[in-house]
Coordinates of C-alpha atoms in Angstrom, one line a residue:
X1 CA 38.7 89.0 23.4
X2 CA 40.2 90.9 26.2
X3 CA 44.2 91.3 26.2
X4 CA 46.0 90.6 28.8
X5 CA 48.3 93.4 30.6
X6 CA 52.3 93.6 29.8
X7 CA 52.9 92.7 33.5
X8 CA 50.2 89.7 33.0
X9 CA 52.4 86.7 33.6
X10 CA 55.5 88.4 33.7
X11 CA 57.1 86.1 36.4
X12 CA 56.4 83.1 35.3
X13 CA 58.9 80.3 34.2
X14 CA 59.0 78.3 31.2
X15 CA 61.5 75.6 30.3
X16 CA 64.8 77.0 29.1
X17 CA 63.1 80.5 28.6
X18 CA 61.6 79.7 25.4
X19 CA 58.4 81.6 25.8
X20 CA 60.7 84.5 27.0
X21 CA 63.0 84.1 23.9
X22 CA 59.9 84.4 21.6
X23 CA 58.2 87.2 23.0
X24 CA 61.5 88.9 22.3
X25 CA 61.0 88.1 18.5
X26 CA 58.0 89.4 19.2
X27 CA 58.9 93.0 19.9
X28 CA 61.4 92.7 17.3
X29 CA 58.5 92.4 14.8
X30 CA 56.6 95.3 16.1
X31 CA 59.9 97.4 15.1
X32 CA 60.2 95.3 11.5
X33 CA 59.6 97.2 8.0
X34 CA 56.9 94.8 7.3
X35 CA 54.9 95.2 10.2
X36 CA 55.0 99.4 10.6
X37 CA 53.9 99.8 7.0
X38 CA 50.7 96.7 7.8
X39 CA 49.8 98.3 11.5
X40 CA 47.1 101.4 10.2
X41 CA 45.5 98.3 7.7
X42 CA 45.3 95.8 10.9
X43 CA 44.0 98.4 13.1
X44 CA 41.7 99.9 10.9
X45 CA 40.7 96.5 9.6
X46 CA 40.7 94.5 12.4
X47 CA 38.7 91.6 10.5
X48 CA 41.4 91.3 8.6
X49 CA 43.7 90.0 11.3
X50 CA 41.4 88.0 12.2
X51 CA 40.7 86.4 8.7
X52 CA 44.6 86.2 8.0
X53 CA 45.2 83.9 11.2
X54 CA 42.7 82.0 10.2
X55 CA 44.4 81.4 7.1
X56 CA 47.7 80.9 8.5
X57 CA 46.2 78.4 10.7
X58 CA 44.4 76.5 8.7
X59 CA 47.5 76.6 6.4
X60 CA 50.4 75.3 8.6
X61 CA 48.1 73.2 10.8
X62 CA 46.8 71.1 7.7
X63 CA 50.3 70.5 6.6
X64 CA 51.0 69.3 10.3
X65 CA 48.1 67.2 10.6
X66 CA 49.2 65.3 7.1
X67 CA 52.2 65.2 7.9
X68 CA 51.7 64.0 11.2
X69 CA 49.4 60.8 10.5
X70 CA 51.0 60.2 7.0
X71 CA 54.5 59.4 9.2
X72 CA 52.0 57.4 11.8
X73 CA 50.4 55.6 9.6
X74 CA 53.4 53.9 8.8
X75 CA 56.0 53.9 12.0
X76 CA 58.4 51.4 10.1
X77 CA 58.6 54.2 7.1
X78 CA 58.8 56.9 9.2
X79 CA 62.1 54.4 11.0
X80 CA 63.7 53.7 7.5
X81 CA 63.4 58.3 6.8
X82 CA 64.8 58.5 9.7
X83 CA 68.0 55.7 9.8
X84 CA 68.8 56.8 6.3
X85 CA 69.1 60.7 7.5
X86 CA 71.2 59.6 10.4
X87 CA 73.6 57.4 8.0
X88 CA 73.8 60.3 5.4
X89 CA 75.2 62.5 8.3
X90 CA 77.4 59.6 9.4
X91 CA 75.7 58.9 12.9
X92 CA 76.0 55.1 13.4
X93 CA 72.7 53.7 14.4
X94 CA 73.6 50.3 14.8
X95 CA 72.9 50.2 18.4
X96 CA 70.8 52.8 18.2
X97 CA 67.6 51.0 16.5
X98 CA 65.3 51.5 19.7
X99 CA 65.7 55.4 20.4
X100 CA 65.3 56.1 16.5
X101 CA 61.8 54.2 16.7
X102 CA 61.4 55.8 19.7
X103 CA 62.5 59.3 18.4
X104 CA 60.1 58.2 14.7
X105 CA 57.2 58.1 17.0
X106 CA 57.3 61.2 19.4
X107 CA 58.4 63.1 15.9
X108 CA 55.1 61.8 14.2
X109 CA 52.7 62.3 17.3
X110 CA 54.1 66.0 18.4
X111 CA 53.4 66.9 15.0
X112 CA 50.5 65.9 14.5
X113 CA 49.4 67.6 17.9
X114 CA 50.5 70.4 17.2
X115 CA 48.8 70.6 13.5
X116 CA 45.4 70.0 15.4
X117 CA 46.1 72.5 18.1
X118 CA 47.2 75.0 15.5
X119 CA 43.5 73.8 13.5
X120 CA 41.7 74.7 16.6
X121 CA 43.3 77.5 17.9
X122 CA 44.3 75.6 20.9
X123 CA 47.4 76.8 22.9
X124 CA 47.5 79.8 21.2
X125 CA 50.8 81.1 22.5
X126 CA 52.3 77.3 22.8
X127 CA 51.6 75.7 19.9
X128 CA 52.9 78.6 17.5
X129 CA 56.2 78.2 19.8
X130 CA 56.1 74.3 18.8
X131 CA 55.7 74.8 14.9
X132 CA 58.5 77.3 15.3
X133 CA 60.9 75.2 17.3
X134 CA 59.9 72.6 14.2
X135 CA 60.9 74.9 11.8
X136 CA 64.3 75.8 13.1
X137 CA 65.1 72.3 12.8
X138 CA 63.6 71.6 9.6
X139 CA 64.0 74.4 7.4
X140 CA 67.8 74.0 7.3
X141 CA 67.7 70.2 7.0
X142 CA 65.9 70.5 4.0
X143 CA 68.1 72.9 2.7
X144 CA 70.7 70.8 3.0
X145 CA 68.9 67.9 1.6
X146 CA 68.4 69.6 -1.4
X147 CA 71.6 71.0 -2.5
X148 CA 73.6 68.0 -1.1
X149 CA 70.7 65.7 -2.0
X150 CA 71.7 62.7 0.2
X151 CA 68.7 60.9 0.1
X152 CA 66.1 60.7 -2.5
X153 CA 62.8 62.4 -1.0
X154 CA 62.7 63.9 2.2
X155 CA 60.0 62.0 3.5
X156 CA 58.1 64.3 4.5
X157 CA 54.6 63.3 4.0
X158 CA 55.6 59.7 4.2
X159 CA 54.5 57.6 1.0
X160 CA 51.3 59.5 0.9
X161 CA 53.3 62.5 -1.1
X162 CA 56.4 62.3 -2.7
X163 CA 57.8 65.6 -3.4
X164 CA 61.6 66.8 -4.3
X165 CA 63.6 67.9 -2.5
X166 CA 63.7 71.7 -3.1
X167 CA 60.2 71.5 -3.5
X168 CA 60.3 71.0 0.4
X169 CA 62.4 73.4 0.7
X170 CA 60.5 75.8 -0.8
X171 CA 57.5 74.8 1.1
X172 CA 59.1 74.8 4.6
X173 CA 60.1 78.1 3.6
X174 CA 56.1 79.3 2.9
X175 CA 55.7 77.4 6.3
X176 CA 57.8 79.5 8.4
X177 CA 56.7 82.8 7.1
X178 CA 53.0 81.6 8.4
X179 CA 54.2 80.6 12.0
X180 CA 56.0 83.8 12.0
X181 CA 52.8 85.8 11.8
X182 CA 51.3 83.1 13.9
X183 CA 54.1 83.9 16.9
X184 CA 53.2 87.0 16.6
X185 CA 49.1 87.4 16.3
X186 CA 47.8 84.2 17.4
X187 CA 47.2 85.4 21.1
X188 CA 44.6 87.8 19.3
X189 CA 42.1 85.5 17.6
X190 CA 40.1 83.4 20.2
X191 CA 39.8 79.5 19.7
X192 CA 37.4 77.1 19.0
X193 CA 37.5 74.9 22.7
X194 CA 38.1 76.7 25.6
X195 CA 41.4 76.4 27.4
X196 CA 39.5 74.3 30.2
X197 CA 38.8 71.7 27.5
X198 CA 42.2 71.8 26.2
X199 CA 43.3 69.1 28.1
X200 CA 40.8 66.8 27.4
X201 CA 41.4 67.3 23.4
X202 CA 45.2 67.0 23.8
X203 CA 44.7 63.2 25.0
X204 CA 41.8 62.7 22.9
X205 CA 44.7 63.9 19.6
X206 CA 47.7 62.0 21.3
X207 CA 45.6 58.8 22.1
X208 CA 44.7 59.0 18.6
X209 CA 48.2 59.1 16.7
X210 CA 50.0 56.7 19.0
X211 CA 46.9 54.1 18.3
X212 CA 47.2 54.6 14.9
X213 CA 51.2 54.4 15.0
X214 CA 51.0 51.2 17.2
X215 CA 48.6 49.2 14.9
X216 CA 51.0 50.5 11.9
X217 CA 54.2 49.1 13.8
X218 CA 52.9 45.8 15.6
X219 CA 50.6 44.9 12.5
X220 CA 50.8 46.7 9.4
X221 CA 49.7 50.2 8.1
X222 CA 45.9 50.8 8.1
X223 CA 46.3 52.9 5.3
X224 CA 49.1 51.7 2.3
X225 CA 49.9 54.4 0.2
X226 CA 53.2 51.7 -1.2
X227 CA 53.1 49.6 -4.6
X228 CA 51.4 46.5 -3.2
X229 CA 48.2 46.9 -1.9
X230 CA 45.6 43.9 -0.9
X231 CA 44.0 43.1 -3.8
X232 CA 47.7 44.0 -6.5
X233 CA 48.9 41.0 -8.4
X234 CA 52.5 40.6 -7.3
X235 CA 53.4 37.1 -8.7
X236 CA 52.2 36.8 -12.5
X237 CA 53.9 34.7 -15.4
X238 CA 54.9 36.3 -18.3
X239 CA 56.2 34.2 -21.2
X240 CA 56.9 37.6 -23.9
X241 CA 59.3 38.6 -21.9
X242 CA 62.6 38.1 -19.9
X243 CA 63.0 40.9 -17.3
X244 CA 66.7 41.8 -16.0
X245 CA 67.7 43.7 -13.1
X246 CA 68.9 47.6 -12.6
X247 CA 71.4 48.6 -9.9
X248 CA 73.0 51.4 -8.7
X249 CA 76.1 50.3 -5.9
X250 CA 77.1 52.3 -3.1
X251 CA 80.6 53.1 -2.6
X252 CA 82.2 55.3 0.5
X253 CA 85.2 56.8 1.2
X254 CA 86.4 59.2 4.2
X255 CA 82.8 59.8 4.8
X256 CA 82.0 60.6 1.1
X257 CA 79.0 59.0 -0.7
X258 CA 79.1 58.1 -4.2
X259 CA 76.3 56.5 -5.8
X260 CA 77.3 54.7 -9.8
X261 CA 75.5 52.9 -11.9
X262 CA 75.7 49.6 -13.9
X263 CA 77.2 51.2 -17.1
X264 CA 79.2 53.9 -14.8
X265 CA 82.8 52.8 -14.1
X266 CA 83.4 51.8 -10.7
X267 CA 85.4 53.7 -8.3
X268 CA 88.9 51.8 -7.5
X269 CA 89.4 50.0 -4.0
X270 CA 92.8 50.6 -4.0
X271 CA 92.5 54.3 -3.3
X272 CA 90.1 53.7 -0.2
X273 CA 86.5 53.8 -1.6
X274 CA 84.4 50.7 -0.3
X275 CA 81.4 49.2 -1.3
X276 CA 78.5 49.5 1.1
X277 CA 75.3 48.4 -0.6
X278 CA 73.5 47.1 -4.0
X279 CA 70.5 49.1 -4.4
X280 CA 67.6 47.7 -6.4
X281 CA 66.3 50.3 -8.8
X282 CA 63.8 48.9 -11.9
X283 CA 63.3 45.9 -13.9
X284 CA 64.2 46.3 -17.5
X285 CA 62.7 44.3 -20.6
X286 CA 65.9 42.0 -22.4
X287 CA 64.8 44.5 -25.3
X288 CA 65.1 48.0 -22.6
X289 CA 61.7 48.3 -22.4
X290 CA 60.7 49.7 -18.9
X291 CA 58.2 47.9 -16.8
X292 CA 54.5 48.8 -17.8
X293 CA 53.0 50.2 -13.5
X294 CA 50.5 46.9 -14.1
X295 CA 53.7 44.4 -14.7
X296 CA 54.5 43.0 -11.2
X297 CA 57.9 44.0 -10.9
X298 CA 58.9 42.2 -7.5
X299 CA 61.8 40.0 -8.3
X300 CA 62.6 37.0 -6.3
X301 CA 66.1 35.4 -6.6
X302 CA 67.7 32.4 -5.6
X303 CA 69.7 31.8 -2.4
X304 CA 72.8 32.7 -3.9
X305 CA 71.2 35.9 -5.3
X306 CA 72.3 34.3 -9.0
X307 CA 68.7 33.5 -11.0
X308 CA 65.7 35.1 -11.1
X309 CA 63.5 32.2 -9.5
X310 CA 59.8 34.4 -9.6
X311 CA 58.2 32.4 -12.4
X312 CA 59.0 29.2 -10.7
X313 CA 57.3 29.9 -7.4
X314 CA 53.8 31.5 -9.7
X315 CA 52.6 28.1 -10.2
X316 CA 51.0 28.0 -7.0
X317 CA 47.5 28.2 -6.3
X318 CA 47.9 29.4 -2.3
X319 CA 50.9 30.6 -1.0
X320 CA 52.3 32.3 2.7
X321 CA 55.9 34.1 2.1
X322 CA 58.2 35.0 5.1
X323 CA 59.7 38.2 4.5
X324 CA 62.8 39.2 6.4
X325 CA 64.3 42.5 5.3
X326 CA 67.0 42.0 7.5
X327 CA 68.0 38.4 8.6
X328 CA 70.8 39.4 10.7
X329 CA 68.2 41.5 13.3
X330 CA 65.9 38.0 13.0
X331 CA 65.4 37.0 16.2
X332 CA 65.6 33.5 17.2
X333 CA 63.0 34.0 19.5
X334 CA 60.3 34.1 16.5
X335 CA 61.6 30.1 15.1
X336 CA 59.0 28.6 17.0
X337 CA 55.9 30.4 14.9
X338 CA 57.6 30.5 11.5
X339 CA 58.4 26.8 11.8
X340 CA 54.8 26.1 13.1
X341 CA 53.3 28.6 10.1
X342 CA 55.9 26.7 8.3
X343 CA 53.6 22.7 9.0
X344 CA 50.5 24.4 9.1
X345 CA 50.8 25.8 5.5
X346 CA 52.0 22.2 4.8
X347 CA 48.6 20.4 5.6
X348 CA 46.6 22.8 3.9
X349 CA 47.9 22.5 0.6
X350 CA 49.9 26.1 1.0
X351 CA 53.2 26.6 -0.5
X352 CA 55.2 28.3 2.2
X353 CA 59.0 29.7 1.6
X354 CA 61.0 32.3 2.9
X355 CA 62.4 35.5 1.0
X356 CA 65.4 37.1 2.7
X357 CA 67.7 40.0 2.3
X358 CA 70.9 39.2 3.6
X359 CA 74.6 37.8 3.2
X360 CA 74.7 33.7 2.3
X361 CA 76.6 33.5 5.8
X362 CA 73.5 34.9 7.4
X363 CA 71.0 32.8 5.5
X364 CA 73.3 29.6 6.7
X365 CA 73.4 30.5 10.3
X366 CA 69.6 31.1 10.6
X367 CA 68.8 27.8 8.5
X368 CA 71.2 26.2 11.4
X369 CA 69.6 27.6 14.2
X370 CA 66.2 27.5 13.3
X371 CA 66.1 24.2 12.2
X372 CA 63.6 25.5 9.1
X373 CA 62.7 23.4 6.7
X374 CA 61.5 25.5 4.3
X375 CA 63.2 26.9 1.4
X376 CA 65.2 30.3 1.5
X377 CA 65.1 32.9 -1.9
X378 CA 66.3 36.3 -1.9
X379 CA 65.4 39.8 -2.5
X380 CA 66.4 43.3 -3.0
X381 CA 65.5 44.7 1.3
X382 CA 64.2 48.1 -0.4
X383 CA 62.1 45.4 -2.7
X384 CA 60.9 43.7 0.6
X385 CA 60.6 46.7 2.7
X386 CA 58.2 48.1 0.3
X387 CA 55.5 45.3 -0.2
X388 CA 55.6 44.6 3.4
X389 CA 56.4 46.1 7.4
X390 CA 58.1 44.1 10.0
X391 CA 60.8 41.7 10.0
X392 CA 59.7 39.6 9.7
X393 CA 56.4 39.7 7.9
X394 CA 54.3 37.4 5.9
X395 CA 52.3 37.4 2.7
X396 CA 49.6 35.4 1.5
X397 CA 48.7 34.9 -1.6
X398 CA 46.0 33.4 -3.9
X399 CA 46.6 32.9 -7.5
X400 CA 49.5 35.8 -7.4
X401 CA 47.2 38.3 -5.7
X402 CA 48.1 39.4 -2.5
X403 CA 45.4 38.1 0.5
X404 CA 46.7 39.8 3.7
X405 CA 49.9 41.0 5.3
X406 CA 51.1 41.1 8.7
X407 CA 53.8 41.7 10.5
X408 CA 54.9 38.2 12.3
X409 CA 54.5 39.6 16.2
X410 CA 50.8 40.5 15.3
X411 CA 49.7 36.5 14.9
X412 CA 48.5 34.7 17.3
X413 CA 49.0 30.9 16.9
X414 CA 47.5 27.8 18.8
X415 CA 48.8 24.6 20.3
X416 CA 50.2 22.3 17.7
X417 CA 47.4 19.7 19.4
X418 CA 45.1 22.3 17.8
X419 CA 44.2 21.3 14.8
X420 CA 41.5 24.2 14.1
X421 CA 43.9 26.7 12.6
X422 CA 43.5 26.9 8.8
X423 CA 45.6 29.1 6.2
X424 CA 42.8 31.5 4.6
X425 CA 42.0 35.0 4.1
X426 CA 42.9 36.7 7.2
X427 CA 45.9 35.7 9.7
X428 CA 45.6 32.9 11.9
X429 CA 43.4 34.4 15.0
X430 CA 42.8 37.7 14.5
X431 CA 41.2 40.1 11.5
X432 CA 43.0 43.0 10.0
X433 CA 42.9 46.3 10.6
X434 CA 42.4 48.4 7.6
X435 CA 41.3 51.6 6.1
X436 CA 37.7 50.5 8.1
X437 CA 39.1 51.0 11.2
X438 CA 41.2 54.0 10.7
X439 CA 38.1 55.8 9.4
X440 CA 36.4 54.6 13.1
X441 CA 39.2 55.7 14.8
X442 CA 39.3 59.2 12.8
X443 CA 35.4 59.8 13.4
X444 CA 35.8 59.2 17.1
X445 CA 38.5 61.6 17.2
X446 CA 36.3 64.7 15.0
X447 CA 33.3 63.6 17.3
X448 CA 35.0 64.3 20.8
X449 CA 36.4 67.3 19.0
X450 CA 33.2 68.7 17.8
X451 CA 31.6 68.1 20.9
X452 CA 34.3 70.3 22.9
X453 CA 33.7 72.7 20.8
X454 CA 30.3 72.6 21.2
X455 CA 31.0 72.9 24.6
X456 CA 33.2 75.4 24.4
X457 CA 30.5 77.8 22.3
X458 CA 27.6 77.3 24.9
X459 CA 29.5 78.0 27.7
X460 CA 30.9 81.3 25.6
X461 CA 27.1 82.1 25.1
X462 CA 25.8 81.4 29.0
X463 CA 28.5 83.8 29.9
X464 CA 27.7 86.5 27.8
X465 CA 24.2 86.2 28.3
X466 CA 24.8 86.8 32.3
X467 CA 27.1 89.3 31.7
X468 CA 24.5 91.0 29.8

């Protein structure tokens, strides 16, 4: 590889200096401890540089890349991360529900970019510059994540991963000491597709993750990494046992957080602290014995929230359950196809009800308004948000096992003179995406990438052969 002068580019201008800024770090570097005592090994060795970026590459681009489509593989995960950051630092997002979606996927898609750029070598000056700029945002969050601990993982690798919190501090930390070499040697190790192809990768990557992201948010998640799968038992009797409730309430005051549990004493009113939220944590036997992982353990409770009603609704053979984690975001606009789901499950022998998180005066208004006919239980919204994206959302079920799942804007629904539409194994209309077509979707994308590198490598070798 031939380097490129000082002067080489020395006018031109980049947004806000950036490039500028880090070629100032760059110099910096050559004048570091670090990097005087390693220059006679890199220039004696010059393998070894190459090798080492490599590495580094390979290191921080893989944890981009799973990072990347772990968080757009699930858009309405990546959402909930990103609201419950936003509340922990006090921002009200009530208004606001749009632009964080909006600001969940261009998060999701630039990283994953970037991971595959880094993979390739593409950019090799830019896409450092990215990770960094990544880094200086993240590296401190986490830090304060973990001593402050304000919310329970970081989210980092969506449900894929779960690690703690100073485990991902630690780990941004290896992170950053990678694109630091990166900044500063990447320029020097050639890439695998030629900067005249770069384009032509870039949309082939970003057409890529917001596909994946868009099936994820208008459907549901080709890949489910939560409890309930296709396939889990979620409704199953079980006459040994009673099974109670756990909860941890939410209390806040001046901006303070304080999290208690059942047998913690409660935080008086009178001196300003005010309950926010119930939060669902585990299912206990009447004898404290936890949940076995192969016990179903989601609850569903009457309308006013007072008995646990799931062994009642098991003695179904088909069932189709609206799920609405939030019933005060429920949009009129969707009455029409519930309440037609609602007579289609009806005359096929379908048990169909709704299950709803939200405040009795919310559940009243919507039964008004909707004119539903169906009946309404509750649920924890964590509970609901994890077997299901959307709100709403339906499940169908055969004998307790879970069918299908699908957000309610992804059906399509015919005529009510139509009488062809049956309750079965996929939603009415269409087919489900799954894990079948993410692996399509993932194979197209590493084809078009081998063949530009393909490219890339002939053209290499035509030039040096003429040049020789």
């Amino acid at each position: 590889m031939q380097k490129s002068s000082p002067k080489e580019g020395a006018g031109r201008k980049t947004p806000l200096g950036i490039e500028r800024r880090f070629d100032r770090f760059g110099d910096w570097l050559d004048d570091s401890w670090a990097l005087r005592k390693a220059a006679p090994l890199l220039n004696k060795y010059p393998k070894v540089l190459i090798v080492l970026t490599w590495l580094m590459r390979l290191a921080v681009g893989s944890v981009f890349i799973v990072s990347g489509i772990s968080k757009g593989i699930d858009p309405w995960g990546t959402y909930y991360k990103t609201s419950e950051y936003l509340t922990a630092m006090h921002i009200p997002i009530e208004e606001w529900g749009n632009a964080v979606l909006a600001l969940a996927f261009i998060l999701f898609s630039v990283e994953f970019i970037t991971g595959v750029s880094l993979l390739l070598g593409c950019y090799r000056k830019a896409a450092p510059i990215m990770a960094a700029l990544f880094m200086l945002v993240m590296l401190p969050l986490t830090l304060w994540i973990a001593i402050s601990d304000p919310v329970a993982d970081c989210g980092c690798f969506g449900d894929f991963l779960v690690i703690s919190n100073w485990a991902t501090f630690v780990k941004n930390c290896l992170i950053s000491l990678a694109v630091v070499w990166l900044l500063k040697f990447n320029t020097k190790v050639g890439s695998l597709i030629s900067p005249y192809l770069q384009w032509i990768a870039t949309v082939g990557i970003g057409a890529y993750i917001v596909i994946v992201g868009y099936i994820g948010y208008w459907q549901q998640p080709m890949v489910d990494f939560r409890p309930y799968k296709i396939g889990t038992r979620l409704l199953a009797l079980d006459d040994e046992a009673e099974y109670d409730p756990r909860y941890e309430f939410i209390y806040e005051k001046d901006g303070e957080t304080l999290t208690v549990g059942e047998d913690d004493e409660l935080p008086d009113e009178s001196e300003g602290w005010k309950f926010v939220r119930r939060v669902e944590k585990e299912f206990v036997k009447n004898n404290n014995t936890s949940l076995s992982e192969d016990t179903p353990d989601f609850r569903i409770w009457s309308e006013d929230g007072e008995e646990d009603v799931t062994e009642m609704l098991c003695g179904y053979e088909r069932q189709l359950i609206l799920l609405v984690p939030d019933i005060s975001e429920l949009s009129m606009a969707s009455s029409w196809k519930i309440n037609r789901l609602y007579d289609m499950a009806k005359s096929h022998d379908t048990e169909f009800f709704a299950v709803v998180a939200g405040s009795p005066e919310a559940i009243e208004e919507w039964r008004d308004l909707s004119s539903g006919q169906y009946q309404i239980f509750t649920a924890e919204d964590t509970s609901i948000k994890e077997l299901v994206r959307g709100n709403p959302a339906l499940v169908s079920l055969e004998d307790g096992v879970i069918k299908w799942k699908s957000a309610l804007s992804a059906l399509m629904l015919n005529d009510e003179e139509d009488a062809s539409d049956e309750i079965s194994t996929y939603p009415i209309g269409m087919t489900m995406s799954g894990r079948e077509t993410f692996i399509y979707l993932s194979l197209i994308l590493v084809s078009l990438l081998a063949l530009l590198c393909l490219m890339s490598t002939l053209k290499l070798r035509y030039v040096r052969k003429n040049e020789n």
